[in-house]
Amino acid sequence: MTHILLEKKDHVAIATVNRPKALNALNSEVLNDLNTLLDEIAADPEIRVLVLTGSGEKAFVAGADIGEMSTLTRTEGEAFGKKGNDVFRKLETLPIPAIAAVNGYALGGGCELAMACDIRLCSDTAVFGQPETGLGITPGFGGTQRLARLVGPGMAKQLIYSARNIKADEALRIGLCNAVYPAEELMPAAEKLAETIAKNAPIAVRACKKAINEGLEMPMDEAVALEEKLFGSCFETADQKEGMQAFLEKRRHDPYQNR
Ligand code: DAK
């Protein structure tokens, strides 16, 4: 991978989009690298949480690469949108949780990348927005869909139609991010949250992600049936037995084994 730095610390993977001369903008190469990263993470049984951030102090990801997009034909535009959507959907449905640590501009494809993660933490320098209509296009990597689901259709329409960027405090107020930190505290906070999640029973955490993501797309009767199945499956795990036994014996549970 040329444009992604990957560090693994115990059960946490920290991936950094690293194309600083273009504020980490997503061109085809970066999208290919993200695709490779997600395949590697999904295949690594040791990794329980992914943290995704951008290199430098200015940007998480400043969008899809405008230079690369500027000469696309209609067919090529659709193909570029599909390439991005396939990668972002792979991130959204990654079996383990992904935390976006948004350390600056998260515009267009950058905001969409953060929204494909499960949780968004940001620095007080972060700027979110979907500026696409100001460039003569629509959001193309799921922005019209995920923003509306996250902040509601009214607020999503206002942000997308107006192409207005918002700062961290407003993103927090509308629910686009979960918490705001001084810039130097962002990565420690993201890693601490990742470690906290990684200490919980991994099979249960993965089942919760599946239940929430897939359940939200279903009528409630089907969604609770899915929850029942996943709940039941936990009783076949060693981690459930150890977790409940430790509670009954009034002791701390052993580290969970992911089985
Ligand atoms: N693409 C390419 N290069 C970019 C870039 C981007 N999105 N953002 C920044 N850069 C480059 C700049 O061109 C500049 O390069 P040099 O001139 O130094 O070679 C370098 O990064 C530093 O940027 P600035 O000099 O502009 O830095 P400033 O601090 O002055 O400004 C900024 C920072 C983030 C406010 C500004 O760079 C900016 O406005 N950038 C563009 C932000 C933006 O509009 N992002 C949304 C892109 S549109 C679709 C598929 C995908 C999409 C849509 C449709 N379909 C297939 C349907 C997605 C669209 C987008 O994401």
Short mmCIF file of C-alpha atoms and ligand atoms in Angstrom, two decimals:
data_model
loop_
_atom_site.label_atom_id
_atom_site.label_comp_id
_atom_site.label_asym_id
_atom_site.label_seq_id
_atom_site.Cartn_x
_atom_site.Cartn_y
_atom_site.Cartn_z
CA MET A 1 0.00 0.00 0.00
CA THR A 2 1.53 3.32 -1.12
CA HIS A 3 -0.93 5.70 0.46
CA ILE A 4 -1.93 3.97 3.70
CA LEU A 5 0.26 3.64 6.78
CA LEU A 6 -0.70 0.72 8.99
CA GLU A 7 0.29 0.16 12.61
CA LYS A 8 -0.94 -2.70 14.76
CA LYS A 9 -0.96 -2.35 18.55
CA ASP A 10 -2.20 -5.49 20.31
CA HIS A 11 -5.76 -5.91 19.02
CA VAL A 12 -6.07 -2.43 17.46
CA ALA A 13 -5.09 -1.45 13.90
CA ILE A 14 -4.38 2.22 13.21
CA ALA A 15 -4.54 3.12 9.53
CA THR A 16 -3.53 6.55 8.25
CA VAL A 17 -4.47 7.85 4.81
CA ASN A 18 -1.15 9.31 3.73
CA ARG A 19 -1.22 11.59 0.71
CA PRO A 20 -0.38 14.87 2.42
CA LYS A 21 0.46 16.90 -0.67
CA ALA A 22 -3.20 16.67 -1.72
CA LEU A 23 -4.62 16.80 1.83
CA ASN A 24 -5.14 13.02 1.62
CA ALA A 25 -7.64 13.36 -1.26
CA LEU A 26 -8.98 10.05 -2.53
CA ASN A 27 -7.75 9.16 -6.01
CA SER A 28 -8.04 5.68 -7.54
CA GLU A 29 -4.76 4.59 -5.96
CA VAL A 30 -5.90 5.57 -2.46
CA LEU A 31 -9.21 3.77 -3.02
CA ASN A 32 -7.30 0.65 -4.15
CA ASP A 33 -5.10 0.87 -1.03
CA LEU A 34 -8.15 1.26 1.22
CA ASN A 35 -9.62 -1.84 -0.42
CA THR A 36 -6.40 -3.79 0.25
CA LEU A 37 -6.29 -2.52 3.84
CA LEU A 38 -9.85 -3.67 4.54
CA ASP A 39 -9.17 -7.14 3.11
CA GLU A 40 -6.05 -7.42 5.28
CA ILE A 41 -7.86 -6.26 8.44
CA ALA A 42 -10.82 -8.56 7.85
CA ALA A 43 -8.48 -11.54 7.43
CA ASP A 44 -6.45 -10.84 10.61
CA PRO A 45 -8.05 -12.64 13.57
CA GLU A 46 -5.91 -10.64 16.05
CA ILE A 47 -7.39 -7.28 15.05
CA ARG A 48 -10.60 -6.35 16.88
CA VAL A 49 -10.94 -2.61 16.15
CA LEU A 50 -9.80 -0.35 13.29
CA VAL A 51 -8.95 3.33 13.81
CA LEU A 52 -8.82 5.39 10.61
CA THR A 53 -7.23 8.84 10.43
CA GLY A 54 -5.43 11.19 8.02
CA SER A 55 -1.77 12.21 7.92
CA GLY A 56 -0.67 15.74 8.81
CA GLU A 57 -2.37 18.31 10.96
CA LYS A 58 -4.68 19.81 8.40
CA ALA A 59 -6.84 17.10 6.91
CA PHE A 60 -8.54 13.81 7.57
CA VAL A 61 -9.42 13.52 3.86
CA ALA A 62 -10.21 16.63 1.76
CA GLY A 63 -12.49 14.71 -0.60
CA ALA A 64 -12.33 12.68 -3.74
CA ASP A 65 -9.52 13.87 -6.01
CA ILE A 66 -10.95 16.78 -7.99
CA GLY A 67 -8.14 16.64 -10.57
CA GLU A 68 -8.82 13.00 -11.34
CA MET A 69 -12.59 13.55 -11.47
CA SER A 70 -12.53 16.73 -13.57
CA THR A 71 -12.37 15.01 -16.98
CA LEU A 72 -14.59 12.00 -16.31
CA THR A 73 -17.34 11.07 -18.76
CA ARG A 74 -20.76 9.99 -17.51
CA THR A 75 -19.78 6.30 -17.76
CA GLU A 76 -16.43 6.88 -16.08
CA GLY A 77 -18.16 8.94 -13.34
CA GLU A 78 -20.52 6.05 -12.61
CA ALA A 79 -17.57 3.64 -12.53
CA PHE A 80 -15.63 5.94 -10.13
CA GLY A 81 -18.70 6.21 -7.90
CA LYS A 82 -19.08 2.42 -7.88
CA LYS A 83 -15.40 1.93 -7.03
CA GLY A 84 -15.73 4.28 -4.04
CA ASN A 85 -19.08 2.88 -2.96
CA ASP A 86 -17.76 -0.70 -3.04
CA VAL A 87 -14.83 0.25 -0.80
CA PHE A 88 -16.95 2.33 1.59
CA ARG A 89 -19.55 -0.43 1.84
CA LYS A 90 -16.74 -2.87 2.63
CA LEU A 91 -15.69 -0.52 5.44
CA GLU A 92 -19.26 -0.12 6.71
CA THR A 93 -19.77 -3.89 6.77
CA LEU A 94 -16.29 -4.74 8.06
CA PRO A 95 -17.02 -7.34 10.75
CA ILE A 96 -15.16 -5.35 13.43
CA PRO A 97 -15.88 -1.76 14.55
CA ALA A 98 -14.14 1.12 12.79
CA ILE A 99 -13.50 4.46 14.50
CA ALA A 100 -12.82 7.57 12.38
CA ALA A 101 -10.41 9.94 14.12
CA VAL A 102 -11.19 13.08 12.13
CA ASN A 103 -8.15 15.33 12.51
CA GLY A 104 -9.04 18.20 10.14
CA TYR A 105 -10.92 18.62 6.86
CA ALA A 106 -13.43 15.84 6.20
CA LEU A 107 -15.00 17.13 3.02
CA GLY A 108 -16.94 15.32 0.30
CA GLY A 109 -15.46 11.83 0.06
CA GLY A 110 -13.68 12.50 3.38
CA CYS A 111 -16.94 13.14 5.20
CA GLU A 112 -18.35 10.07 3.44
CA LEU A 113 -15.37 7.96 4.53
CA ALA A 114 -15.89 9.04 8.16
CA MET A 115 -19.60 8.24 7.89
CA ALA A 116 -18.86 4.70 6.68
CA CYS A 117 -17.11 4.13 10.03
CA ASP A 118 -19.10 3.08 13.10
CA ILE A 119 -17.97 5.94 15.33
CA ARG A 120 -16.62 9.42 14.58
CA LEU A 121 -14.38 11.26 17.06
CA CYS A 122 -12.90 14.57 15.94
CA SER A 123 -10.43 17.29 16.81
CA ASP A 124 -11.55 20.84 17.55
CA THR A 125 -9.93 21.73 14.19
CA ALA A 126 -12.15 19.36 12.20
CA VAL A 127 -14.33 20.67 9.38
CA PHE A 128 -17.09 18.53 7.88
CA GLY A 129 -19.04 19.14 4.70
CA GLN A 130 -20.43 17.87 1.42
CA PRO A 131 -19.27 20.60 -1.01
CA GLU A 132 -20.20 18.64 -4.15
CA THR A 133 -23.11 20.76 -5.41
CA GLY A 134 -20.71 23.72 -5.43
CA LEU A 135 -18.55 21.71 -7.85
CA GLY A 136 -21.44 20.70 -10.11
CA ILE A 137 -21.84 17.13 -8.89
CA THR A 138 -23.71 15.12 -6.28
CA PRO A 139 -22.03 13.38 -3.35
CA GLY A 140 -20.98 10.08 -4.91
CA PHE A 141 -19.61 7.84 -2.18
CA GLY A 142 -22.81 7.38 -0.21
CA GLY A 143 -23.11 10.92 1.19
CA THR A 144 -26.74 11.43 0.27
CA GLN A 145 -27.62 8.17 2.00
CA ARG A 146 -25.43 8.02 5.12
CA LEU A 147 -25.70 11.71 6.06
CA ALA A 148 -29.50 11.53 5.93
CA ARG A 149 -29.47 8.40 8.10
CA LEU A 150 -27.07 9.96 10.62
CA VAL A 151 -28.43 13.48 11.06
CA GLY A 152 -31.94 13.15 9.57
CA PRO A 153 -33.14 14.11 6.08
CA GLY A 154 -33.86 17.79 6.86
CA MET A 155 -30.38 18.59 8.16
CA ALA A 156 -28.72 16.43 5.47
CA LYS A 157 -30.61 18.26 2.72
CA GLN A 158 -29.64 21.65 4.16
CA LEU A 159 -25.94 20.70 4.30
CA ILE A 160 -25.86 19.04 0.87
CA TYR A 161 -27.93 21.63 -1.03
CA SER A 162 -26.02 24.55 0.50
CA ALA A 163 -22.56 22.89 0.24
CA ARG A 164 -21.80 24.62 3.56
CA ASN A 165 -18.93 23.35 5.68
CA ILE A 166 -19.44 23.02 9.43
CA LYS A 167 -16.99 23.04 12.31
CA ALA A 168 -16.54 20.39 14.97
CA ASP A 169 -18.94 21.93 17.51
CA GLU A 170 -21.80 22.00 15.00
CA ALA A 171 -20.99 18.46 13.83
CA LEU A 172 -21.25 17.37 17.46
CA ARG A 173 -24.56 19.19 17.98
CA ILE A 174 -26.22 17.54 14.96
CA GLY A 175 -24.86 14.07 15.73
CA LEU A 176 -22.37 13.85 12.86
CA CYS A 177 -19.59 13.17 15.36
CA ASN A 178 -19.71 11.63 18.82
CA ALA A 179 -17.11 13.74 20.65
CA VAL A 180 -14.65 16.61 20.09
CA TYR A 181 -11.11 16.76 21.54
CA PRO A 182 -8.25 19.24 21.49
CA ALA A 183 -6.17 18.20 18.46
CA GLU A 184 -3.35 16.62 20.48
CA GLU A 185 -5.81 14.53 22.50
CA LEU A 186 -7.68 13.05 19.51
CA MET A 187 -5.50 10.02 18.75
CA PRO A 188 -4.99 9.08 22.43
CA ALA A 189 -8.78 9.26 22.88
CA ALA A 190 -9.45 7.20 19.73
CA GLU A 191 -6.91 4.57 20.78
CA LYS A 192 -8.30 4.45 24.31
CA LEU A 193 -11.83 3.88 23.00
CA ALA A 194 -10.51 1.22 20.59
CA GLU A 195 -8.69 -0.56 23.44
CA THR A 196 -11.83 -0.44 25.59
CA ILE A 197 -13.85 -2.04 22.80
CA ALA A 198 -11.10 -4.59 22.11
CA LYS A 199 -11.24 -5.80 25.72
CA ASN A 200 -14.90 -6.79 25.37
CA ALA A 201 -15.91 -10.15 23.94
CA PRO A 202 -15.06 -9.83 20.22
CA ILE A 203 -17.77 -12.19 18.96
CA ALA A 204 -20.40 -10.26 20.95
CA VAL A 205 -19.09 -6.91 19.66
CA ARG A 206 -19.20 -8.16 16.07
CA ALA A 207 -22.73 -9.51 16.59
CA CYS A 208 -23.81 -6.09 17.93
CA LYS A 209 -22.43 -4.36 14.84
CA LYS A 210 -24.29 -6.78 12.59
CA ALA A 211 -27.52 -6.42 14.59
CA ILE A 212 -27.43 -2.61 14.51
CA ASN A 213 -26.35 -2.23 10.87
CA GLU A 214 -28.61 -4.89 9.39
CA GLY A 215 -31.47 -4.32 11.84
CA LEU A 216 -31.76 -0.67 10.84
CA GLU A 217 -32.50 -1.78 7.28
CA MET A 218 -35.35 -4.11 8.36
CA PRO A 219 -38.89 -3.83 9.70
CA MET A 220 -38.80 -4.07 13.54
CA ASP A 221 -40.24 -7.62 13.68
CA GLU A 222 -37.43 -8.92 11.45
CA ALA A 223 -34.84 -6.81 13.25
CA VAL A 224 -35.65 -8.21 16.69
CA ALA A 225 -35.67 -11.74 15.19
CA LEU A 226 -32.14 -11.08 13.91
CA GLU A 227 -31.16 -9.87 17.38
CA GLU A 228 -32.57 -13.07 18.92
CA LYS A 229 -30.47 -15.25 16.56
CA LEU A 230 -27.28 -13.32 17.28
CA PHE A 231 -28.00 -13.30 21.03
CA GLY A 232 -28.50 -17.08 20.90
CA SER A 233 -25.25 -17.61 19.00
CA CYS A 234 -23.27 -16.00 21.85
CA PHE A 235 -24.20 -18.94 24.10
CA GLU A 236 -22.00 -21.21 21.97
CA THR A 237 -18.91 -19.13 22.80
CA ALA A 238 -16.22 -19.71 25.41
CA ASP A 239 -16.13 -15.96 26.08
CA GLN A 240 -19.80 -15.93 27.19
CA LYS A 241 -19.14 -18.80 29.57
CA GLU A 242 -16.08 -17.11 31.05
CA GLY A 243 -17.78 -13.68 31.26
CA MET A 244 -20.83 -14.93 33.14
CA GLN A 245 -18.88 -17.41 35.30
CA ALA A 246 -16.51 -14.62 36.38
CA PHE A 247 -19.48 -12.45 37.36
CA LEU A 248 -21.02 -15.26 39.42
CA GLU A 249 -17.68 -15.95 41.11
CA LYS A 250 -17.21 -12.21 41.82
CA ARG A 251 -13.89 -12.06 39.96
CA ARG A 252 -12.54 -10.24 36.93
CA HIS A 253 -12.98 -12.25 33.75
CA ASP A 254 -9.90 -13.63 31.98
CA PRO A 255 -8.95 -11.80 28.77
CA TYR A 256 -11.47 -12.76 26.11
CA GLN A 257 -10.19 -15.28 23.57
CA ASN A 258 -12.38 -14.50 20.57
CA ARG A 259 -13.91 -17.96 20.58
N1 DAK B 1 -8.68 16.90 -4.66
C1 DAK B 1 -7.45 17.11 -5.16
N2 DAK B 1 -6.53 17.92 -4.60
C2 DAK B 1 -6.88 18.52 -3.45
C3 DAK B 1 -8.16 18.36 -2.85
C4 DAK B 1 -9.09 17.48 -3.51
N3 DAK B 1 -10.29 17.20 -3.03
N4 DAK B 1 -8.21 19.10 -1.73
C5 DAK B 1 -7.02 19.70 -1.63
N5 DAK B 1 -6.22 19.37 -2.65
C6 DAK B 1 -4.86 19.83 -2.92
C7 DAK B 1 -4.85 21.27 -3.44
O1 DAK B 1 -5.09 21.29 -4.81
C8 DAK B 1 -3.43 21.67 -3.09
O2 DAK B 1 -2.55 21.14 -4.03
P1 DAK B 1 -1.34 22.03 -4.67
O3 DAK B 1 -2.00 23.21 -5.29
O4 DAK B 1 -0.50 22.41 -3.47
O5 DAK B 1 -0.66 21.10 -5.64
C9 DAK B 1 -3.18 20.96 -1.77
O6 DAK B 1 -4.12 19.90 -1.71
C10 DAK B 1 -3.40 21.87 -0.56
O7 DAK B 1 -4.67 22.45 -0.67
P2 DAK B 1 -4.93 24.01 -0.54
O8 DAK B 1 -3.74 24.80 -0.99
O9 DAK B 1 -6.23 24.30 -1.22
O10 DAK B 1 -5.08 24.15 1.04
P3 DAK B 1 -5.93 25.25 1.84
O11 DAK B 1 -5.55 25.11 3.25
O12 DAK B 1 -5.82 26.60 1.19
O13 DAK B 1 -7.45 24.79 1.66
C11 DAK B 1 -9.26 23.16 1.62
C12 DAK B 1 -7.87 23.55 2.21
C13 DAK B 1 -9.59 21.76 2.12
C14 DAK B 1 -10.32 24.15 2.13
C15 DAK B 1 -9.17 23.23 0.08
O14 DAK B 1 -8.03 22.47 -0.35
C16 DAK B 1 -10.38 22.68 -0.58
O15 DAK B 1 -11.42 23.36 -0.65
N6 DAK B 1 -10.27 21.48 -1.14
C17 DAK B 1 -11.33 20.85 -1.87
C18 DAK B 1 -12.34 20.34 -0.91
C19 DAK B 1 -13.53 19.74 -1.60
O16 DAK B 1 -14.25 20.42 -2.36
N7 DAK B 1 -13.72 18.43 -1.40
C20 DAK B 1 -14.77 17.72 -2.01
C21 DAK B 1 -14.27 17.11 -3.27
S1 DAK B 1 -15.63 16.47 -4.19
C22 DAK B 1 -18.95 10.79 -7.36
C23 DAK B 1 -17.90 10.23 -6.73
C24 DAK B 1 -17.25 10.90 -5.70
C25 DAK B 1 -17.65 12.16 -5.35
C26 DAK B 1 -18.71 12.72 -5.98
C27 DAK B 1 -19.36 12.06 -6.99
N8 DAK B 1 -19.61 10.13 -8.40
C28 DAK B 1 -18.93 9.21 -9.19
C29 DAK B 1 -20.97 10.47 -8.71
C30 DAK B 1 -16.95 12.87 -4.33
C31 DAK B 1 -16.74 14.18 -4.49
C32 DAK B 1 -15.86 14.92 -3.62
O17 DAK B 1 -15.34 14.46 -2.64
#
